[in-house]
């Protein structure tokens, strides 16, 4: 179904629009790549936390990866088995850790204080917690600094020179059971070599851990981070799920482990689009602007990371002369843009405009800045039906948070 056809049937603007069929294809690509390897596909909930999207992924055979207690609560509401879920984070709250311990989640250890908090949570829950050591492998993924997580100066993970002290602490703690190791390099990764480098490092550490008598070790978690083709460039070849998994396939089989992967962006980014209407066109100095009703409030990736997402007009006919435009929103910030220097036909007020590949880290990062309320979400089902999967927030929703406080 074309985006313009959806616009005709949906009165709201802006909206997020997803493809259920593409979501299924993305998960199937991981399942096919994994083949007969023992595995857990842990969808990174932070990428897109729509409850119906999560339910569909669970139905298709995914588990999930969590970074907060509320994400765990959402996962439970979506029907996920918490014992197959991974709880990540460099600053996990004690209360959230206790909840995760009670639910039986796998929990990654990120620091000395995190280890102490996990142990306390296990003691409070009255049962041992299965933990994995998140090792910072000091591998540069070659991505934007904001989404690189495996460098030695990153806030995430433990450095390899500290590994022995963590092993000693876990060995002495009856509240903890070491079941694996984990690394995560970052996001938008487009070179499979960095995964291979990290996998080699992790295999060395796992063998060292096993040699010290930790006989419950069964998981290698290599994270996620596969990039996608935001430019829609046919000449670009990006690593596939198979490329990622092939970096550790032989080691997993040889060591008899279960592989955990954490796809987020590569699972949902290309399933979604941010659909807006054109408010008008203007020129200041030597800059042409297409002003739309969408903004950085709903889709902050371009403003936050200077990220590129393909932008196209949805209206198929009566397009004006092509010019170079900045596509901007109505928010009171010069940072409020969806794209800069884009060659587009000159649109009319009311024309549709779509920002592609907006399924990941777009709606989940949306805000109510300028009191632009978070938009509705729809998806096109596999049968071609347009279905609302999240209601738009309203000012009444905002005002309700102040009731009884005067």
mmCIF file of C-alpha atoms in Angstrom:
data_model
loop_
_atom_site.group_PDB
_atom_site.id
_atom_site.type_symbol
_atom_site.label_atom_id
_atom_site.label_comp_id
_atom_site.label_asym_id
_atom_site.label_seq_id
_atom_site.Cartn_x
_atom_site.Cartn_y
_atom_site.Cartn_z
ATOM 1 C CA UNK A 1 0.000 0.000 0.000
ATOM 2 C CA UNK A 2 1.294 3.464 -0.909
ATOM 3 C CA UNK A 3 1.796 6.107 1.766
ATOM 4 C CA UNK A 4 -0.432 8.511 -0.163
ATOM 5 C CA UNK A 5 -3.285 5.985 -0.019
ATOM 6 C CA UNK A 6 -2.864 5.794 3.759
ATOM 7 C CA UNK A 7 -2.943 9.609 4.003
ATOM 8 C CA UNK A 8 -6.311 9.602 2.252
ATOM 9 C CA UNK A 9 -7.746 7.225 4.829
ATOM 10 C CA UNK A 10 -6.083 8.692 7.936
ATOM 11 C CA UNK A 11 -7.058 12.259 8.890
ATOM 12 C CA UNK A 12 -4.263 12.802 11.434
ATOM 13 C CA UNK A 13 -0.919 14.429 10.689
ATOM 14 C CA UNK A 14 1.850 13.840 11.456
ATOM 15 C CA UNK A 15 1.786 10.090 12.066
ATOM 16 C CA UNK A 16 4.129 7.155 12.252
ATOM 17 C CA UNK A 17 3.325 4.376 9.790
ATOM 18 C CA UNK A 18 4.742 0.838 9.979
ATOM 19 C CA UNK A 19 4.710 -2.281 7.827
ATOM 20 C CA UNK A 20 3.854 -5.523 9.598
ATOM 21 C CA UNK A 21 5.115 -7.518 6.614
ATOM 22 C CA UNK A 22 8.539 -5.825 6.743
ATOM 23 C CA UNK A 23 8.783 -6.507 10.470
ATOM 24 C CA UNK A 24 8.209 -10.192 9.798
ATOM 25 C CA UNK A 25 10.804 -10.195 6.999
ATOM 26 C CA UNK A 26 13.407 -8.611 9.264
ATOM 27 C CA UNK A 27 12.947 -11.151 12.046
ATOM 28 C CA UNK A 28 12.901 -13.997 9.527
ATOM 29 C CA UNK A 29 16.294 -12.839 8.202
ATOM 30 C CA UNK A 30 17.797 -13.307 11.662
ATOM 31 C CA UNK A 31 16.130 -16.677 12.189
ATOM 32 C CA UNK A 32 17.345 -17.948 8.818
ATOM 33 C CA UNK A 33 20.874 -16.670 9.511
ATOM 34 C CA UNK A 34 20.965 -18.426 12.884
ATOM 35 C CA UNK A 35 19.794 -21.714 11.446
ATOM 36 C CA UNK A 36 20.402 -24.553 13.898
ATOM 37 C CA UNK A 37 22.575 -22.518 16.280
ATOM 38 C CA UNK A 38 21.184 -22.418 19.825
ATOM 39 C CA UNK A 39 20.143 -18.787 20.181
ATOM 40 C CA UNK A 40 18.070 -16.036 21.730
ATOM 41 C CA UNK A 41 16.985 -13.136 19.522
ATOM 42 C CA UNK A 42 16.629 -10.299 22.008
ATOM 43 C CA UNK A 43 14.832 -7.373 20.404
ATOM 44 C CA UNK A 44 16.142 -4.078 21.834
ATOM 45 C CA UNK A 45 12.962 -2.505 23.191
ATOM 46 C CA UNK A 46 14.532 0.968 23.363
ATOM 47 C CA UNK A 47 14.448 1.125 19.551
ATOM 48 C CA UNK A 48 10.651 1.111 19.428
ATOM 49 C CA UNK A 49 8.459 0.415 22.446
ATOM 50 C CA UNK A 50 5.068 0.181 20.777
ATOM 51 C CA UNK A 51 3.198 -2.543 22.664
ATOM 52 C CA UNK A 52 1.560 -4.040 19.567
ATOM 53 C CA UNK A 53 4.875 -4.159 17.699
ATOM 54 C CA UNK A 54 6.372 -5.972 20.685
ATOM 55 C CA UNK A 55 3.482 -8.431 20.842
ATOM 56 C CA UNK A 56 3.930 -9.228 17.156
ATOM 57 C CA UNK A 57 7.651 -9.823 17.615
ATOM 58 C CA UNK A 58 6.946 -12.137 20.537
ATOM 59 C CA UNK A 59 4.441 -14.073 18.409
ATOM 60 C CA UNK A 60 7.109 -14.412 15.713
ATOM 61 C CA UNK A 61 9.606 -15.911 18.163
ATOM 62 C CA UNK A 62 11.648 -13.017 19.501
ATOM 63 C CA UNK A 63 12.632 -12.341 23.078
ATOM 64 C CA UNK A 64 13.716 -8.878 24.198
ATOM 65 C CA UNK A 65 16.506 -6.801 25.716
ATOM 66 C CA UNK A 66 15.631 -4.216 28.351
ATOM 67 C CA UNK A 67 17.274 -1.142 29.835
ATOM 68 C CA UNK A 68 14.739 -0.140 32.496
ATOM 69 C CA UNK A 69 12.196 -1.578 34.862
ATOM 70 C CA UNK A 70 9.384 -0.037 32.857
ATOM 71 C CA UNK A 71 10.622 -1.757 29.708
ATOM 72 C CA UNK A 72 10.467 -5.015 31.668
ATOM 73 C CA UNK A 73 6.901 -4.244 32.728
ATOM 74 C CA UNK A 74 6.005 -3.534 29.099
ATOM 75 C CA UNK A 75 7.649 -6.794 28.021
ATOM 76 C CA UNK A 76 5.566 -8.688 30.568
ATOM 77 C CA UNK A 77 2.424 -6.964 29.269
ATOM 78 C CA UNK A 78 3.408 -8.081 25.760
ATOM 79 C CA UNK A 79 3.675 -11.678 26.977
ATOM 80 C CA UNK A 80 7.457 -12.170 26.860
ATOM 81 C CA UNK A 81 9.062 -14.820 29.055
ATOM 82 C CA UNK A 82 11.220 -12.780 31.480
ATOM 83 C CA UNK A 83 13.654 -15.674 31.977
ATOM 84 C CA UNK A 84 14.639 -15.277 28.317
ATOM 85 C CA UNK A 85 15.006 -11.493 28.554
ATOM 86 C CA UNK A 86 18.282 -9.630 29.093
ATOM 87 C CA UNK A 87 18.468 -6.600 31.405
ATOM 88 C CA UNK A 88 21.183 -4.154 30.315
ATOM 89 C CA UNK A 89 22.431 -0.741 31.399
ATOM 90 C CA UNK A 90 25.352 1.072 32.967
ATOM 91 C CA UNK A 91 23.326 2.572 35.806
ATOM 92 C CA UNK A 92 20.514 0.173 36.592
ATOM 93 C CA UNK A 93 18.377 1.289 39.537
ATOM 94 C CA UNK A 94 18.317 -0.957 42.637
ATOM 95 C CA UNK A 95 14.504 -1.131 42.567
ATOM 96 C CA UNK A 96 14.535 -2.153 38.900
ATOM 97 C CA UNK A 97 17.212 -4.751 39.604
ATOM 98 C CA UNK A 98 15.115 -6.287 42.360
ATOM 99 C CA UNK A 99 12.142 -6.486 39.993
ATOM 100 C CA UNK A 100 14.327 -8.084 37.303
ATOM 101 C CA UNK A 101 15.706 -10.527 39.880
ATOM 102 C CA UNK A 102 12.214 -11.486 40.992
ATOM 103 C CA UNK A 103 11.213 -12.110 37.371
ATOM 104 C CA UNK A 104 14.295 -14.248 36.676
ATOM 105 C CA UNK A 105 15.866 -12.089 33.965
ATOM 106 C CA UNK A 106 19.405 -12.513 32.698
ATOM 107 C CA UNK A 107 21.268 -9.456 34.005
ATOM 108 C CA UNK A 108 24.439 -7.950 32.571
ATOM 109 C CA UNK A 109 27.070 -6.746 35.051
ATOM 110 C CA UNK A 110 28.437 -3.353 34.032
ATOM 111 C CA UNK A 111 30.559 -2.125 36.969
ATOM 112 C CA UNK A 112 31.633 -2.791 40.552
ATOM 113 C CA UNK A 113 28.659 -0.924 41.991
ATOM 114 C CA UNK A 114 26.330 -2.642 39.524
ATOM 115 C CA UNK A 115 27.616 -6.016 40.712
ATOM 116 C CA UNK A 116 26.960 -5.039 44.346
ATOM 117 C CA UNK A 117 23.449 -3.816 43.478
ATOM 118 C CA UNK A 118 22.646 -7.006 41.563
ATOM 119 C CA UNK A 119 23.815 -9.120 44.489
ATOM 120 C CA UNK A 120 21.641 -7.101 46.874
ATOM 121 C CA UNK A 121 18.689 -7.472 44.521
ATOM 122 C CA UNK A 122 19.170 -11.234 44.358
ATOM 123 C CA UNK A 123 19.328 -11.450 48.146
ATOM 124 C CA UNK A 124 16.148 -9.379 48.466
ATOM 125 C CA UNK A 125 14.387 -11.511 45.852
ATOM 126 C CA UNK A 126 15.413 -14.643 47.718
ATOM 127 C CA UNK A 127 16.941 -16.448 44.756
ATOM 128 C CA UNK A 128 20.212 -16.425 42.795
ATOM 129 C CA UNK A 129 20.444 -14.236 39.711
ATOM 130 C CA UNK A 130 21.984 -15.387 36.431
ATOM 131 C CA UNK A 131 24.513 -12.775 35.338
ATOM 132 C CA UNK A 132 26.714 -12.068 32.332
ATOM 133 C CA UNK A 133 29.787 -9.866 32.374
ATOM 134 C CA UNK A 134 29.533 -6.956 29.947
ATOM 135 C CA UNK A 135 33.099 -6.625 28.726
ATOM 136 C CA UNK A 136 34.277 -3.458 27.028
ATOM 137 C CA UNK A 137 36.497 -4.865 24.249
ATOM 138 C CA UNK A 138 37.971 -1.505 23.132
ATOM 139 C CA UNK A 139 36.916 -2.002 19.516
ATOM 140 C CA UNK A 140 36.167 1.184 17.562
ATOM 141 C CA UNK A 141 33.001 0.626 15.490
ATOM 142 C CA UNK A 142 33.657 3.730 13.369
ATOM 143 C CA UNK A 143 30.287 5.359 14.056
ATOM 144 C CA UNK A 144 28.965 8.613 15.544
ATOM 145 C CA UNK A 145 30.435 9.105 19.010
ATOM 146 C CA UNK A 146 26.977 9.189 20.572
ATOM 147 C CA UNK A 147 26.213 5.617 19.473
ATOM 148 C CA UNK A 148 29.654 4.043 20.048
ATOM 149 C CA UNK A 149 29.611 1.913 23.207
ATOM 150 C CA UNK A 150 32.630 -0.412 22.974
ATOM 151 C CA UNK A 151 35.564 2.009 23.150
ATOM 152 C CA UNK A 152 37.825 1.931 26.203
ATOM 153 C CA UNK A 153 36.613 5.366 27.327
ATOM 154 C CA UNK A 154 32.939 4.482 26.982
ATOM 155 C CA UNK A 155 30.683 4.569 30.042
ATOM 156 C CA UNK A 156 29.566 1.010 29.250
ATOM 157 C CA UNK A 157 31.018 -2.291 30.395
ATOM 158 C CA UNK A 158 34.051 -3.408 32.367
ATOM 159 C CA UNK A 159 37.606 -3.207 31.099
ATOM 160 C CA UNK A 160 39.439 -6.441 30.456
ATOM 161 C CA UNK A 161 42.170 -5.701 33.002
ATOM 162 C CA UNK A 162 39.473 -5.796 35.690
ATOM 163 C CA UNK A 163 38.019 -9.132 34.604
ATOM 164 C CA UNK A 164 39.742 -11.211 37.290
ATOM 165 C CA UNK A 165 38.431 -9.093 40.143
ATOM 166 C CA UNK A 166 34.871 -9.579 38.885
ATOM 167 C CA UNK A 167 35.374 -13.327 38.549
ATOM 168 C CA UNK A 168 36.693 -13.512 42.078
ATOM 169 C CA UNK A 169 33.763 -11.490 43.433
ATOM 170 C CA UNK A 170 31.173 -13.623 41.654
ATOM 171 C CA UNK A 171 32.852 -16.853 42.755
ATOM 172 C CA UNK A 172 32.559 -15.718 46.379
ATOM 173 C CA UNK A 173 28.907 -14.616 46.068
ATOM 174 C CA UNK A 174 26.204 -17.262 46.488
ATOM 175 C CA UNK A 175 23.603 -14.797 45.186
ATOM 176 C CA UNK A 176 25.103 -14.796 41.679
ATOM 177 C CA UNK A 177 25.544 -17.420 38.955
ATOM 178 C CA UNK A 178 27.847 -16.491 36.075
ATOM 179 C CA UNK A 179 26.281 -17.791 32.856
ATOM 180 C CA UNK A 180 28.009 -15.824 30.094
ATOM 181 C CA UNK A 181 29.698 -12.762 28.700
ATOM 182 C CA UNK A 182 28.415 -9.852 26.678
ATOM 183 C CA UNK A 183 29.737 -7.038 24.528
ATOM 184 C CA UNK A 184 28.042 -4.329 22.516
ATOM 185 C CA UNK A 185 30.038 -2.109 20.184
ATOM 186 C CA UNK A 186 27.478 0.508 19.247
ATOM 187 C CA UNK A 187 24.908 1.209 16.567
ATOM 188 C CA UNK A 188 24.707 1.976 12.820
ATOM 189 C CA UNK A 189 27.685 -0.348 12.216
ATOM 190 C CA UNK A 190 28.380 -0.939 8.528
ATOM 191 C CA UNK A 191 31.614 -2.983 8.643
ATOM 192 C CA UNK A 192 31.417 -6.590 9.717
ATOM 193 C CA UNK A 193 35.150 -6.658 10.520
ATOM 194 C CA UNK A 194 34.520 -4.902 13.835
ATOM 195 C CA UNK A 195 32.155 -7.679 14.883
ATOM 196 C CA UNK A 196 34.799 -10.256 13.957
ATOM 197 C CA UNK A 197 37.427 -8.426 16.017
ATOM 198 C CA UNK A 198 35.119 -8.253 19.041
ATOM 199 C CA UNK A 199 34.072 -11.878 18.660
ATOM 200 C CA UNK A 200 37.700 -13.004 18.782
ATOM 201 C CA UNK A 201 38.297 -11.008 21.939
ATOM 202 C CA UNK A 202 35.159 -12.360 23.580
ATOM 203 C CA UNK A 203 36.050 -15.955 22.712
ATOM 204 C CA UNK A 204 39.416 -15.508 24.462
ATOM 205 C CA UNK A 205 37.730 -14.151 27.603
ATOM 206 C CA UNK A 206 35.102 -16.886 27.636
ATOM 207 C CA UNK A 207 37.745 -19.589 27.428
ATOM 208 C CA UNK A 208 39.589 -17.947 30.324
ATOM 209 C CA UNK A 209 36.366 -17.828 32.350
ATOM 210 C CA UNK A 210 35.615 -21.494 31.644
ATOM 211 C CA UNK A 211 39.186 -22.488 32.523
ATOM 212 C CA UNK A 212 38.630 -21.074 36.008
ATOM 213 C CA UNK A 213 35.843 -23.535 36.741
ATOM 214 C CA UNK A 214 32.753 -21.500 35.918
ATOM 215 C CA UNK A 215 30.815 -24.473 34.614
ATOM 216 C CA UNK A 216 27.456 -22.714 34.263
ATOM 217 C CA UNK A 217 28.649 -20.499 31.393
ATOM 218 C CA UNK A 218 26.342 -21.040 28.435
ATOM 219 C CA UNK A 219 25.826 -17.676 26.683
ATOM 220 C CA UNK A 220 27.833 -15.417 24.419
ATOM 221 C CA UNK A 221 25.953 -12.170 23.853
ATOM 222 C CA UNK A 222 27.444 -10.223 20.933
ATOM 223 C CA UNK A 223 24.941 -7.370 21.112
ATOM 224 C CA UNK A 224 23.483 -5.790 18.016
ATOM 225 C CA UNK A 225 24.228 -2.638 16.103
ATOM 226 C CA UNK A 226 23.845 -3.557 12.437
ATOM 227 C CA UNK A 227 23.394 -0.441 10.340
ATOM 228 C CA UNK A 228 20.775 -0.005 7.655
ATOM 229 C CA UNK A 229 20.826 1.793 4.314
ATOM 230 C CA UNK A 230 19.345 5.150 5.294
ATOM 231 C CA UNK A 231 20.456 6.608 1.929
ATOM 232 C CA UNK A 232 18.747 3.895 -0.165
ATOM 233 C CA UNK A 233 21.975 3.632 -2.125
ATOM 234 C CA UNK A 234 21.925 0.627 -4.516
ATOM 235 C CA UNK A 235 25.739 0.681 -4.721
ATOM 236 C CA UNK A 236 26.103 0.227 -0.955
ATOM 237 C CA UNK A 237 26.565 -3.275 0.469
ATOM 238 C CA UNK A 238 25.905 -3.502 4.193
ATOM 239 C CA UNK A 239 26.544 -6.463 6.495
ATOM 240 C CA UNK A 240 23.565 -8.759 6.847
ATOM 241 C CA UNK A 241 22.377 -10.764 9.856
ATOM 242 C CA UNK A 242 24.223 -13.724 8.320
ATOM 243 C CA UNK A 243 27.449 -11.688 8.136
ATOM 244 C CA UNK A 244 27.089 -10.782 11.806
ATOM 245 C CA UNK A 245 26.358 -14.298 12.994
ATOM 246 C CA UNK A 246 29.089 -15.831 10.838
ATOM 247 C CA UNK A 247 31.669 -13.953 12.932
ATOM 248 C CA UNK A 248 30.928 -16.262 15.878
ATOM 249 C CA UNK A 249 29.219 -19.283 14.316
ATOM 250 C CA UNK A 250 32.240 -21.594 14.521
ATOM 251 C CA UNK A 251 33.116 -20.533 18.068
ATOM 252 C CA UNK A 252 29.552 -20.998 19.300
ATOM 253 C CA UNK A 253 29.440 -24.524 17.894
ATOM 254 C CA UNK A 254 32.891 -25.451 19.155
ATOM 255 C CA UNK A 255 32.281 -24.147 22.671
ATOM 256 C CA UNK A 256 28.735 -25.504 22.918
ATOM 257 C CA UNK A 257 27.236 -22.102 23.740
ATOM 258 C CA UNK A 258 23.947 -20.339 23.078
ATOM 259 C CA UNK A 259 24.271 -17.124 21.071
ATOM 260 C CA UNK A 260 22.374 -14.010 22.158
ATOM 261 C CA UNK A 261 21.950 -11.169 19.686
ATOM 262 C CA UNK A 262 20.284 -7.813 20.331
ATOM 263 C CA UNK A 263 18.884 -6.339 17.090
ATOM 264 C CA UNK A 264 17.029 -3.058 17.438
ATOM 265 C CA UNK A 265 17.608 -0.711 14.510
ATOM 266 C CA UNK A 266 18.005 -3.555 12.009
ATOM 267 C CA UNK A 267 14.769 -5.106 13.264
ATOM 268 C CA UNK A 268 12.466 -2.091 13.066
ATOM 269 C CA UNK A 269 14.055 0.956 11.371
ATOM 270 C CA UNK A 270 12.992 0.156 7.823
ATOM 271 C CA UNK A 271 9.538 -0.962 8.947
ATOM 272 C CA UNK A 272 8.482 2.618 9.711
ATOM 273 C CA UNK A 273 8.032 6.022 8.140
ATOM 274 C CA UNK A 274 7.248 9.431 9.589
ATOM 275 C CA UNK A 275 4.461 10.963 7.518
ATOM 276 C CA UNK A 276 3.779 14.705 7.592
ATOM 277 C CA UNK A 277 1.948 17.414 5.665
ATOM 278 C CA UNK A 278 3.514 20.453 4.023
ATOM 279 C CA UNK A 279 2.505 23.721 5.679
ATOM 280 C CA UNK A 280 4.245 25.973 3.171
ATOM 281 C CA UNK A 281 7.403 26.920 1.300
ATOM 282 C CA UNK A 282 9.612 29.947 1.976
ATOM 283 C CA UNK A 283 13.016 31.422 1.090
ATOM 284 C CA UNK A 284 15.390 33.355 3.348
ATOM 285 C CA UNK A 285 18.683 34.555 1.880
ATOM 286 C CA UNK A 286 19.971 31.727 -0.269
ATOM 287 C CA UNK A 287 18.047 29.027 1.620
ATOM 288 C CA UNK A 288 14.789 27.440 0.522
ATOM 289 C CA UNK A 289 12.634 25.801 3.161
ATOM 290 C CA UNK A 290 9.818 23.295 3.088
ATOM 291 C CA UNK A 291 7.972 23.812 6.377
ATOM 292 C CA UNK A 292 6.014 20.774 7.559
ATOM 293 C CA UNK A 293 3.785 19.903 10.512
ATOM 294 C CA UNK A 294 6.254 17.232 11.686
ATOM 295 C CA UNK A 295 9.311 18.271 13.657
ATOM 296 C CA UNK A 296 12.265 17.375 15.854
ATOM 297 C CA UNK A 297 9.766 16.849 18.678
ATOM 298 C CA UNK A 298 8.456 13.736 16.947
ATOM 299 C CA UNK A 299 11.613 12.713 15.042
ATOM 300 C CA UNK A 300 14.817 13.941 16.715
ATOM 301 C CA UNK A 301 17.466 11.770 15.018
ATOM 302 C CA UNK A 302 18.440 14.375 12.374
ATOM 303 C CA UNK A 303 18.777 17.151 14.966
ATOM 304 C CA UNK A 304 20.487 14.991 17.603
ATOM 305 C CA UNK A 305 22.926 13.027 15.457
ATOM 306 C CA UNK A 306 22.895 15.037 12.215
ATOM 307 C CA UNK A 307 21.489 11.769 10.868
ATOM 308 C CA UNK A 308 20.389 11.325 7.281
ATOM 309 C CA UNK A 309 16.979 9.869 6.499
ATOM 310 C CA UNK A 310 15.597 9.841 2.972
ATOM 311 C CA UNK A 311 12.754 12.333 2.444
ATOM 312 C CA UNK A 312 10.263 12.196 -0.417
ATOM 313 C CA UNK A 313 6.987 13.826 -1.331
ATOM 314 C CA UNK A 314 4.102 11.382 -1.321
ATOM 315 C CA UNK A 315 1.834 13.292 -3.694
ATOM 316 C CA UNK A 316 2.432 11.656 -7.086
ATOM 317 C CA UNK A 317 1.201 14.360 -9.445
ATOM 318 C CA UNK A 318 1.401 18.110 -10.069
ATOM 319 C CA UNK A 319 4.848 18.487 -8.544
ATOM 320 C CA UNK A 320 6.583 21.814 -8.965
ATOM 321 C CA UNK A 321 10.115 22.622 -10.079
ATOM 322 C CA UNK A 322 12.867 20.736 -8.259
ATOM 323 C CA UNK A 323 14.967 22.852 -5.902
ATOM 324 C CA UNK A 324 17.316 22.333 -2.983
ATOM 325 C CA UNK A 325 15.425 22.639 0.291
ATOM 326 C CA UNK A 326 15.918 22.283 4.008
ATOM 327 C CA UNK A 327 12.918 20.350 5.345
ATOM 328 C CA UNK A 328 12.023 21.951 8.671
ATOM 329 C CA UNK A 329 9.295 21.892 11.285
ATOM 330 C CA UNK A 330 7.436 24.521 13.317
ATOM 331 C CA UNK A 331 9.361 24.033 16.585
ATOM 332 C CA UNK A 332 11.060 27.164 17.929
ATOM 333 C CA UNK A 333 14.623 25.893 17.367
ATOM 334 C CA UNK A 334 17.021 26.280 14.445
ATOM 335 C CA UNK A 335 17.879 22.634 15.140
ATOM 336 C CA UNK A 336 14.355 21.688 14.067
ATOM 337 C CA UNK A 337 15.014 20.013 10.750
ATOM 338 C CA UNK A 338 14.313 16.621 9.223
ATOM 339 C CA UNK A 339 16.735 17.065 6.345
ATOM 340 C CA UNK A 340 19.111 19.621 4.871
ATOM 341 C CA UNK A 341 19.995 20.412 1.256
ATOM 342 C CA UNK A 342 17.522 17.958 -0.253
ATOM 343 C CA UNK A 343 16.692 18.145 -3.951
ATOM 344 C CA UNK A 344 12.903 17.923 -4.068
ATOM 345 C CA UNK A 345 10.061 19.098 -6.297
ATOM 346 C CA UNK A 346 8.484 22.282 -4.970
ATOM 347 C CA UNK A 347 5.395 21.155 -3.039
ATOM 348 C CA UNK A 348 2.079 22.848 -2.309
ATOM 349 C CA UNK A 349 0.520 23.363 1.098
ATOM 350 C CA UNK A 350 -1.194 20.148 2.121
ATOM 351 C CA UNK A 351 1.046 17.838 0.107
ATOM 352 C CA UNK A 352 2.313 14.772 1.900
ATOM 353 C CA UNK A 353 5.969 14.263 2.773
ATOM 354 C CA UNK A 354 7.550 11.140 4.191
ATOM 355 C CA UNK A 355 10.738 10.607 6.195
ATOM 356 C CA UNK A 356 11.778 7.029 5.568
ATOM 357 C CA UNK A 357 13.335 4.436 7.896
ATOM 358 C CA UNK A 358 11.812 5.982 11.003
ATOM 359 C CA UNK A 359 10.883 2.794 12.827
ATOM 360 C CA UNK A 360 13.836 2.908 15.252
ATOM 361 C CA UNK A 361 14.862 5.629 17.711
ATOM 362 C CA UNK A 362 12.263 8.042 16.371
ATOM 363 C CA UNK A 363 8.904 7.605 18.081
ATOM 364 C CA UNK A 364 10.645 6.097 21.119
ATOM 365 C CA UNK A 365 12.653 9.338 21.470
ATOM 366 C CA UNK A 366 9.744 11.689 20.719
ATOM 367 C CA UNK A 367 8.875 14.439 23.175
ATOM 368 C CA UNK A 368 6.191 17.023 23.823
ATOM 369 C CA UNK A 369 8.510 19.983 23.234
ATOM 370 C CA UNK A 370 6.513 23.112 22.325
ATOM 371 C CA UNK A 371 3.552 21.010 23.499
ATOM 372 C CA UNK A 372 3.499 19.228 20.160
ATOM 373 C CA UNK A 373 1.869 16.083 21.445
ATOM 374 C CA UNK A 374 3.278 12.701 20.467
ATOM 375 C CA UNK A 375 1.546 11.455 17.317
ATOM 376 C CA UNK A 376 -0.560 8.410 16.551
ATOM 377 C CA UNK A 377 1.019 5.268 15.152
ATOM 378 C CA UNK A 378 -0.514 3.075 12.457
ATOM 379 C CA UNK A 379 0.578 0.028 10.624
ATOM 380 C CA UNK A 380 -0.352 -1.705 7.420
ATOM 381 C CA UNK A 381 -1.096 -5.310 8.323
ATOM 382 C CA UNK A 382 0.039 -8.253 6.239
ATOM 383 C CA UNK A 383 -3.471 -8.376 4.794
ATOM 384 C CA UNK A 384 -3.280 -4.714 3.706
ATOM 385 C CA UNK A 385 -5.485 -3.246 6.442
ATOM 386 C CA UNK A 386 -4.525 0.134 7.909
ATOM 387 C CA UNK A 387 -4.759 -0.201 11.679
ATOM 388 C CA UNK A 388 -4.114 2.285 14.469
ATOM 389 C CA UNK A 389 -1.642 0.826 16.979
ATOM 390 C CA UNK A 390 -1.184 3.831 19.252
ATOM 391 C CA UNK A 391 -3.451 6.792 19.938
ATOM 392 C CA UNK A 392 -2.139 10.318 19.591
ATOM 393 C CA UNK A 393 -1.518 12.075 22.883
ATOM 394 C CA UNK A 394 -3.685 15.103 23.604
ATOM 395 C CA UNK A 395 -3.398 18.235 25.683
ATOM 396 C CA UNK A 396 -5.930 16.652 28.039
ATOM 397 C CA UNK A 397 -3.392 13.844 28.643
ATOM 398 C CA UNK A 398 -0.830 16.502 29.557
ATOM 399 C CA UNK A 399 -3.209 18.459 31.790
ATOM 400 C CA UNK A 400 -4.268 15.289 33.613
ATOM 401 C CA UNK A 401 -0.800 15.063 35.165
ATOM 402 C CA UNK A 402 -1.484 18.270 37.093
ATOM 403 C CA UNK A 403 -4.929 17.354 38.430
ATOM 404 C CA UNK A 404 -5.220 17.676 42.197
ATOM 405 C CA UNK A 405 -1.897 19.453 42.582
ATOM 406 C CA UNK A 406 -3.166 23.041 42.901
#
